[in-house]
């Protein structure tokens, strides 16, 4: 019986795979050490061969770190702290997380923010993902653009900074700041109805100093259907600090963690923890090579958490609309400014004389503290208050507008 003929290119692919395995696994012999077959296996696995992607070589962690160090030497003083994925194994884990749970069929475009040395970028491309790389540091652009030119449209590289998206300025926007309208036009993404499927996924490692502010800015954009959310239910996949993840997923009664940010994100999005990774797995752009792990007094903070935030299809049903959502945000912030205060006292401070009757109708105990209400309770309260006169008084609207101005969006 004749053996089946190998497909075209299979022999070359096998030679590359074996060469990669031997180079990595037998390298220790040069130092008088036994061969490391686990390293050989990982090296062989990084040569994709025939598959959904182009079979790009993914740099070793040391190579990626060296590229970041070269950029450090030319970067100006005062550049914000950034973290990068340099480990190929971590990149594979993130790639699987980003593609996991997706419905069969065409995957949505993925916007990768601040890819840096491109370890995750190449891993995503090898998995067949269509990627737009949004990079704000010009020193990283040549390698990314060279990669873009070697592919047939699977990768697009754009100079810009996601964390300087839609700045509040008059006149033209100066790069790397970028307008969401021009960004999405460059990506070829068009607006879809809110209840449609996710039009685009976004991946980013949130900057340490901008973490809380970024979450608030995106929250306002979500509820107002502005910025990236003008295009539909954009899915966010962010590495955030463990302490911020604890805040986003806190439960009623947890005084230190349960905040307005908790309620508003839980009402607006489905929150899913995809992966937890120690801070030491990432490299930074600090010249001393430090990790710069932020301190946390009350909440655990030993990891970065990859969290998926998917806007709820049902967000704008009932009484919730983009036009009145700022009032809902203000109401929640006011209630949880003093988490141990009684809800009835807050209602009375808004000149709502039938507060007790309203709480009975909502089946909320009269002595309930604001920290003990569930997110859905706040939504029901808001929708009930829409039918009262409290939200029509001019003083309330003035406070809402002032609250919005304090969020630099």
Short mmCIF file of C-alpha atoms in Angstrom, two decimals:
data_model
loop_
_atom_site.label_atom_id
_atom_site.label_comp_id
_atom_site.label_asym_id
_atom_site.label_seq_id
_atom_site.Cartn_x
_atom_site.Cartn_y
_atom_site.Cartn_z
CA UNK A 1 0.00 0.00 0.00
CA UNK A 2 1.49 3.32 -1.06
CA UNK A 3 2.06 6.05 1.49
CA UNK A 4 0.08 9.24 0.98
CA UNK A 5 1.95 12.09 -0.66
CA UNK A 6 2.81 15.00 1.67
CA UNK A 7 0.97 18.23 0.86
CA UNK A 8 2.97 20.96 -0.90
CA UNK A 9 5.23 22.80 1.52
CA UNK A 10 4.85 20.16 4.22
CA UNK A 11 8.48 19.05 3.99
CA UNK A 12 9.74 22.61 4.34
CA UNK A 13 7.42 23.19 7.27
CA UNK A 14 8.66 20.04 9.00
CA UNK A 15 12.27 21.07 8.47
CA UNK A 16 11.58 24.45 10.06
CA UNK A 17 9.75 22.83 12.97
CA UNK A 18 12.55 20.34 13.63
CA UNK A 19 15.20 23.04 13.31
CA UNK A 20 13.37 25.26 15.79
CA UNK A 21 12.97 22.40 18.23
CA UNK A 22 16.60 21.29 18.01
CA UNK A 23 17.96 24.82 18.25
CA UNK A 24 16.03 25.46 21.46
CA UNK A 25 16.21 21.99 23.01
CA UNK A 26 19.87 21.20 22.28
CA UNK A 27 21.23 24.67 22.98
CA UNK A 28 22.04 23.73 26.63
CA UNK A 29 24.50 21.08 25.33
CA UNK A 30 26.84 23.90 24.35
CA UNK A 31 27.08 24.73 28.04
CA UNK A 32 27.53 21.11 29.14
CA UNK A 33 23.91 20.77 30.28
CA UNK A 34 21.35 18.10 29.32
CA UNK A 35 18.98 18.98 26.49
CA UNK A 36 15.75 20.70 27.50
CA UNK A 37 12.99 18.94 25.61
CA UNK A 38 10.22 21.05 27.18
CA UNK A 39 11.83 24.15 25.70
CA UNK A 40 12.15 22.32 22.38
CA UNK A 41 8.45 21.48 22.42
CA UNK A 42 7.47 25.10 23.11
CA UNK A 43 9.77 26.34 20.36
CA UNK A 44 8.32 23.88 17.86
CA UNK A 45 4.80 24.89 18.85
CA UNK A 46 5.54 28.50 17.96
CA UNK A 47 6.01 27.53 14.29
CA UNK A 48 2.41 27.37 13.19
CA UNK A 49 2.94 25.76 9.82
CA UNK A 50 -0.18 25.34 7.66
CA UNK A 51 -3.12 26.81 9.55
CA UNK A 52 -5.46 29.80 9.79
CA UNK A 53 -2.64 32.33 10.13
CA UNK A 54 0.57 33.23 8.28
CA UNK A 55 2.93 31.14 10.46
CA UNK A 56 4.92 34.07 11.81
CA UNK A 57 7.81 33.53 14.16
CA UNK A 58 7.00 34.89 17.64
CA UNK A 59 10.01 36.52 19.37
CA UNK A 60 11.37 35.06 22.60
CA UNK A 61 10.80 37.11 25.76
CA UNK A 62 14.43 38.22 25.80
CA UNK A 63 14.17 39.53 22.23
CA UNK A 64 11.02 41.52 23.05
CA UNK A 65 12.63 42.91 26.20
CA UNK A 66 15.66 44.00 24.19
CA UNK A 67 13.43 45.85 21.74
CA UNK A 68 11.70 47.66 24.62
CA UNK A 69 15.11 48.58 26.07
CA UNK A 70 16.18 50.07 22.74
CA UNK A 71 13.04 52.22 22.74
CA UNK A 72 13.77 53.27 26.33
CA UNK A 73 17.08 54.74 25.22
CA UNK A 74 15.42 57.16 22.80
CA UNK A 75 12.23 57.98 24.69
CA UNK A 76 11.90 61.42 26.20
CA UNK A 77 11.62 62.09 29.91
CA UNK A 78 8.18 61.92 31.45
CA UNK A 79 6.83 59.17 29.19
CA UNK A 80 3.95 57.41 30.99
CA UNK A 81 4.55 53.97 32.45
CA UNK A 82 3.58 51.19 30.04
CA UNK A 83 3.46 47.43 30.40
CA UNK A 84 4.01 44.94 27.59
CA UNK A 85 3.47 41.25 26.95
CA UNK A 86 6.89 39.77 26.15
CA UNK A 87 6.35 36.11 27.07
CA UNK A 88 5.10 34.00 24.12
CA UNK A 89 3.29 31.60 26.49
CA UNK A 90 1.36 34.50 28.04
CA UNK A 91 0.56 35.79 24.55
CA UNK A 92 -0.90 32.38 23.65
CA UNK A 93 -3.01 32.42 26.81
CA UNK A 94 -4.35 35.89 26.02
CA UNK A 95 -5.06 34.89 22.41
CA UNK A 96 -7.11 31.90 23.56
CA UNK A 97 -9.00 34.09 26.04
CA UNK A 98 -9.80 36.69 23.39
CA UNK A 99 -11.11 34.08 20.98
CA UNK A 100 -12.84 31.93 23.58
CA UNK A 101 -16.62 31.91 23.79
CA UNK A 102 -17.07 33.47 20.35
CA UNK A 103 -19.98 32.33 18.23
CA UNK A 104 -19.18 30.27 15.11
CA UNK A 105 -18.59 32.32 12.00
CA UNK A 106 -16.57 35.39 11.21
CA UNK A 107 -14.69 36.81 14.18
CA UNK A 108 -15.02 40.57 14.75
CA UNK A 109 -12.03 42.78 14.11
CA UNK A 110 -9.69 43.19 17.09
CA UNK A 111 -8.16 46.56 17.97
CA UNK A 112 -4.92 45.97 19.90
CA UNK A 113 -3.89 49.09 21.81
CA UNK A 114 -0.18 49.80 22.44
CA UNK A 115 1.19 46.49 21.06
CA UNK A 116 4.82 47.60 21.56
CA UNK A 117 7.18 44.75 20.53
CA UNK A 118 4.28 42.89 18.89
CA UNK A 119 4.52 39.52 20.65
CA UNK A 120 0.75 39.33 21.10
CA UNK A 121 0.21 40.84 17.66
CA UNK A 122 2.06 37.99 15.93
CA UNK A 123 0.33 35.39 18.11
CA UNK A 124 -3.08 36.76 17.16
CA UNK A 125 -2.17 36.84 13.47
CA UNK A 126 -0.99 33.22 13.63
CA UNK A 127 -4.41 32.32 15.03
CA UNK A 128 -6.12 33.93 12.05
CA UNK A 129 -7.36 37.05 13.86
CA UNK A 130 -7.75 40.28 11.89
CA UNK A 131 -5.85 42.91 13.88
CA UNK A 132 -5.61 46.68 13.93
CA UNK A 133 -2.53 47.72 15.93
CA UNK A 134 -2.89 51.19 17.47
CA UNK A 135 0.58 52.27 18.61
CA UNK A 136 1.42 55.64 20.19
CA UNK A 137 5.22 55.35 20.35
CA UNK A 138 6.84 56.06 16.98
CA UNK A 139 9.88 53.89 17.80
CA UNK A 140 7.70 50.74 17.74
CA UNK A 141 6.07 51.61 14.41
CA UNK A 142 8.77 50.47 11.91
CA UNK A 143 8.68 46.81 13.00
CA UNK A 144 4.88 46.80 13.07
CA UNK A 145 4.63 48.49 9.66
CA UNK A 146 7.15 46.05 8.19
CA UNK A 147 4.95 43.22 9.46
CA UNK A 148 1.89 44.92 7.98
CA UNK A 149 3.56 45.17 4.57
CA UNK A 150 4.43 41.46 4.60
CA UNK A 151 0.81 40.40 5.05
CA UNK A 152 -2.18 40.56 2.76
CA UNK A 153 -4.49 42.88 4.68
CA UNK A 154 -4.72 40.87 7.89
CA UNK A 155 -2.92 43.59 9.87
CA UNK A 156 -3.38 47.36 9.81
CA UNK A 157 -1.08 49.66 11.80
CA UNK A 158 -2.27 53.10 12.95
CA UNK A 159 -0.33 55.77 14.83
CA UNK A 160 -2.45 56.80 17.79
CA UNK A 161 -3.12 56.55 21.52
CA UNK A 162 -6.34 54.89 22.69
CA UNK A 163 -6.00 56.59 26.06
CA UNK A 164 -6.08 59.98 24.38
CA UNK A 165 -9.22 59.18 22.44
CA UNK A 166 -11.66 62.02 21.67
CA UNK A 167 -9.87 64.79 23.60
CA UNK A 168 -11.90 67.83 24.65
CA UNK A 169 -10.14 70.40 22.51
CA UNK A 170 -11.12 72.85 19.82
CA UNK A 171 -9.53 72.56 16.43
CA UNK A 172 -7.74 69.63 14.79
CA UNK A 173 -6.54 66.72 16.92
CA UNK A 174 -2.76 66.32 16.99
CA UNK A 175 -1.44 62.73 16.93
CA UNK A 176 -1.01 60.53 18.83
CA UNK A 177 -4.37 61.80 20.15
CA UNK A 178 -7.09 60.39 17.94
CA UNK A 179 -10.80 60.86 17.22
CA UNK A 180 -12.94 57.74 17.43
CA UNK A 181 -14.73 58.72 14.22
CA UNK A 182 -11.51 58.79 12.19
CA UNK A 183 -10.15 55.70 13.95
CA UNK A 184 -13.21 53.57 13.17
CA UNK A 185 -13.31 54.91 9.62
CA UNK A 186 -9.68 53.83 9.16
CA UNK A 187 -10.54 50.39 10.54
CA UNK A 188 -13.51 50.07 8.18
CA UNK A 189 -15.98 49.63 11.05
CA UNK A 190 -19.49 51.04 10.58
CA UNK A 191 -22.15 51.66 13.22
CA UNK A 192 -24.62 48.85 13.92
CA UNK A 193 -27.83 48.79 16.00
CA UNK A 194 -27.32 48.43 19.75
CA UNK A 195 -28.88 44.98 19.92
CA UNK A 196 -26.71 43.65 17.08
CA UNK A 197 -23.63 41.49 17.60
CA UNK A 198 -20.36 42.96 18.87
CA UNK A 199 -18.88 44.99 15.97
CA UNK A 200 -15.29 45.12 17.25
CA UNK A 201 -13.19 43.90 20.17
CA UNK A 202 -10.61 46.07 21.92
CA UNK A 203 -7.61 44.78 23.86
CA UNK A 204 -5.46 46.96 26.11
CA UNK A 205 -3.38 46.97 29.26
CA UNK A 206 -4.72 49.98 31.15
CA UNK A 207 -2.05 52.53 32.13
CA UNK A 208 -1.48 52.48 35.86
CA UNK A 209 -1.96 56.20 36.49
CA UNK A 210 -4.97 56.47 34.17
CA UNK A 211 -6.74 53.29 35.22
CA UNK A 212 -9.60 54.71 37.29
CA UNK A 213 -10.03 57.77 35.06
CA UNK A 214 -10.16 55.59 31.93
CA UNK A 215 -12.87 53.40 33.46
CA UNK A 216 -14.95 56.49 34.28
CA UNK A 217 -14.49 58.04 30.84
CA UNK A 218 -15.53 54.83 29.10
CA UNK A 219 -18.46 54.50 31.47
CA UNK A 220 -19.84 57.90 30.47
CA UNK A 221 -19.31 57.01 26.80
CA UNK A 222 -21.17 53.72 27.30
CA UNK A 223 -24.25 55.28 28.87
CA UNK A 224 -24.33 58.17 26.40
CA UNK A 225 -23.65 55.94 23.34
CA UNK A 226 -20.82 58.29 22.43
CA UNK A 227 -17.21 57.81 21.30
CA UNK A 228 -16.54 54.10 20.58
CA UNK A 229 -20.09 53.15 21.59
CA UNK A 230 -21.61 55.13 18.72
CA UNK A 231 -20.72 52.05 16.69
CA UNK A 232 -22.56 49.53 18.84
CA UNK A 233 -21.78 47.22 21.73
CA UNK A 234 -17.99 47.38 21.52
CA UNK A 235 -16.40 44.64 23.65
CA UNK A 236 -13.53 45.67 25.93
CA UNK A 237 -10.86 43.16 26.98
CA UNK A 238 -8.63 44.94 29.49
CA UNK A 239 -5.83 43.97 31.78
CA UNK A 240 -6.62 45.94 34.94
CA UNK A 241 -5.17 45.80 38.45
CA UNK A 242 -6.62 43.21 40.79
CA UNK A 243 -7.86 45.91 43.15
CA UNK A 244 -9.89 47.56 40.35
CA UNK A 245 -11.28 44.17 39.37
CA UNK A 246 -12.38 43.68 42.98
CA UNK A 247 -14.20 47.02 42.77
CA UNK A 248 -15.93 46.20 39.48
CA UNK A 249 -17.21 42.86 40.77
CA UNK A 250 -17.91 43.77 44.40
CA UNK A 251 -21.17 42.71 46.04
CA UNK A 252 -23.58 44.82 48.09
CA UNK A 253 -22.43 45.23 51.69
CA UNK A 254 -18.70 45.20 50.87
CA UNK A 255 -18.10 48.73 52.14
CA UNK A 256 -14.52 49.13 50.94
CA UNK A 257 -15.09 47.82 47.43
CA UNK A 258 -18.76 48.46 46.57
CA UNK A 259 -18.79 51.86 44.88
CA UNK A 260 -20.64 53.86 42.25
CA UNK A 261 -18.22 52.46 39.66
CA UNK A 262 -19.31 48.95 40.72
CA UNK A 263 -23.02 49.59 40.26
CA UNK A 264 -22.69 51.44 36.97
CA UNK A 265 -20.45 48.87 35.28
CA UNK A 266 -22.58 45.96 36.51
CA UNK A 267 -25.77 47.60 35.23
CA UNK A 268 -24.15 48.47 31.90
CA UNK A 269 -22.04 45.38 31.10
CA UNK A 270 -21.59 41.69 31.58
CA UNK A 271 -18.26 41.35 33.43
CA UNK A 272 -16.19 38.22 32.91
CA UNK A 273 -12.78 37.38 34.37
CA UNK A 274 -10.75 35.69 31.64
CA UNK A 275 -7.34 35.32 33.28
CA UNK A 276 -5.17 36.45 36.20
CA UNK A 277 -1.43 36.97 35.75
CA UNK A 278 1.28 38.09 38.25
CA UNK A 279 2.72 41.56 37.68
CA UNK A 280 6.15 39.99 37.16
CA UNK A 281 5.00 38.39 33.88
CA UNK A 282 4.96 41.78 32.16
CA UNK A 283 7.83 44.08 31.25
CA UNK A 284 7.74 47.87 31.61
CA UNK A 285 9.28 50.80 29.79
CA UNK A 286 11.06 51.95 32.95
CA UNK A 287 14.77 52.46 32.39
CA UNK A 288 15.61 50.65 35.63
CA UNK A 289 13.49 47.67 34.53
CA UNK A 290 11.31 47.91 37.64
CA UNK A 291 7.82 46.45 37.89
CA UNK A 292 6.26 49.51 39.59
CA UNK A 293 3.51 47.48 41.26
CA UNK A 294 0.97 49.88 42.82
CA UNK A 295 0.33 49.51 46.53
CA UNK A 296 -3.06 48.61 47.90
CA UNK A 297 -4.04 48.87 51.55
CA UNK A 298 -7.45 47.23 51.71
CA UNK A 299 -7.84 45.13 48.57
CA UNK A 300 -5.66 42.34 47.08
CA UNK A 301 -3.42 43.48 44.26
CA UNK A 302 -0.99 40.69 43.37
CA UNK A 303 -2.13 40.26 39.75
CA UNK A 304 -3.26 41.94 36.61
CA UNK A 305 -6.70 40.66 35.63
CA UNK A 306 -7.84 40.21 32.05
CA UNK A 307 -11.48 41.28 32.18
CA UNK A 308 -14.11 41.24 29.43
CA UNK A 309 -16.70 44.03 29.52
CA UNK A 310 -19.57 43.34 27.10
CA UNK A 311 -22.37 45.95 26.99
CA UNK A 312 -25.77 44.53 27.78
CA UNK A 313 -28.27 44.38 24.94
CA UNK A 314 -30.98 45.34 27.44
CA UNK A 315 -29.20 48.45 28.75
CA UNK A 316 -31.46 50.90 26.93
CA UNK A 317 -34.82 49.39 27.77
CA UNK A 318 -37.44 50.61 30.21
CA UNK A 319 -36.76 54.17 31.29
CA UNK A 320 -33.01 54.18 30.56
CA UNK A 321 -31.98 56.19 27.51
CA UNK A 322 -28.72 57.79 26.35
CA UNK A 323 -30.41 61.17 26.84
CA UNK A 324 -31.13 60.66 30.56
CA UNK A 325 -28.32 58.30 31.52
CA UNK A 326 -26.16 61.11 32.96
CA UNK A 327 -28.89 61.61 35.57
CA UNK A 328 -28.70 57.92 36.47
CA UNK A 329 -24.93 58.15 36.88
CA UNK A 330 -25.27 61.21 39.10
CA UNK A 331 -27.96 59.53 41.21
CA UNK A 332 -25.78 56.48 41.87
CA UNK A 333 -22.74 58.63 42.68
CA UNK A 334 -24.78 60.69 45.13
CA UNK A 335 -26.20 57.61 46.86
CA UNK A 336 -22.82 55.91 47.31
CA UNK A 337 -20.84 59.02 48.25
CA UNK A 338 -21.62 57.96 51.84
CA UNK A 339 -22.18 54.19 51.57
CA UNK A 340 -23.46 53.77 55.12
CA UNK A 341 -26.11 56.47 54.76
CA UNK A 342 -29.78 55.53 54.59
CA UNK A 343 -31.43 55.65 51.21
CA UNK A 344 -34.50 57.38 52.64
CA UNK A 345 -32.29 60.24 53.86
CA UNK A 346 -30.86 60.66 50.39
CA UNK A 347 -34.35 60.74 48.89
CA UNK A 348 -35.40 63.36 51.42
CA UNK A 349 -32.39 65.48 50.52
CA UNK A 350 -33.75 65.55 46.97
CA UNK A 351 -37.04 67.05 48.27
CA UNK A 352 -38.90 63.84 47.51
CA UNK A 353 -41.70 63.91 50.09
CA UNK A 354 -43.19 60.54 49.18
CA UNK A 355 -39.89 58.66 49.57
CA UNK A 356 -41.29 56.10 52.01
CA UNK A 357 -44.14 55.27 49.68
CA UNK A 358 -41.72 54.87 46.79
CA UNK A 359 -39.51 52.46 48.78
CA UNK A 360 -42.54 50.38 49.76
CA UNK A 361 -43.57 50.11 46.13
CA UNK A 362 -40.06 48.97 45.21
CA UNK A 363 -40.00 46.56 48.20
CA UNK A 364 -36.85 48.21 49.55
CA UNK A 365 -36.61 48.38 53.37
CA UNK A 366 -37.05 51.90 54.70
CA UNK A 367 -33.85 51.71 56.75
CA UNK A 368 -31.75 50.27 53.89
CA UNK A 369 -28.23 51.64 53.58
CA UNK A 370 -27.10 52.67 50.11
CA UNK A 371 -24.21 50.18 50.21
CA UNK A 372 -26.68 47.30 50.59
CA UNK A 373 -28.70 47.95 47.44
CA UNK A 374 -28.12 45.71 44.42
CA UNK A 375 -27.30 47.29 41.04
CA UNK A 376 -30.73 46.32 39.72
CA UNK A 377 -32.29 48.10 42.73
CA UNK A 378 -30.61 51.33 41.65
CA UNK A 379 -31.95 50.90 38.14
CA UNK A 380 -35.49 50.29 39.42
CA UNK A 381 -35.19 53.32 41.69
CA UNK A 382 -34.06 55.49 38.79
CA UNK A 383 -36.93 54.36 36.56
CA UNK A 384 -39.42 55.03 39.37
CA UNK A 385 -37.97 58.49 39.98
CA UNK A 386 -38.39 59.31 36.30
CA UNK A 387 -42.12 59.51 37.04
CA UNK A 388 -41.66 61.93 39.97
CA UNK A 389 -40.89 65.65 39.95
CA UNK A 390 -37.45 65.33 41.52
CA UNK A 391 -35.62 64.96 38.20
CA UNK A 392 -37.42 67.95 36.68
CA UNK A 393 -36.16 70.49 39.23
CA UNK A 394 -33.51 72.84 37.86
CA UNK A 395 -31.17 72.47 40.87
CA UNK A 396 -30.88 68.75 40.22
CA UNK A 397 -29.94 69.26 36.56
CA UNK A 398 -27.37 71.88 37.54
CA UNK A 399 -25.67 69.38 39.85
CA UNK A 400 -25.74 66.71 37.15
CA UNK A 401 -24.01 69.02 34.67
CA UNK A 402 -21.40 70.01 37.23
CA UNK A 403 -20.73 66.35 37.99
CA UNK A 404 -20.22 65.64 34.28
CA UNK A 405 -17.80 68.54 33.90
CA UNK A 406 -15.64 67.02 36.63
CA UNK A 407 -15.06 63.95 34.46
CA UNK A 408 -12.59 65.02 31.79
CA UNK A 409 -14.15 63.29 28.86
#
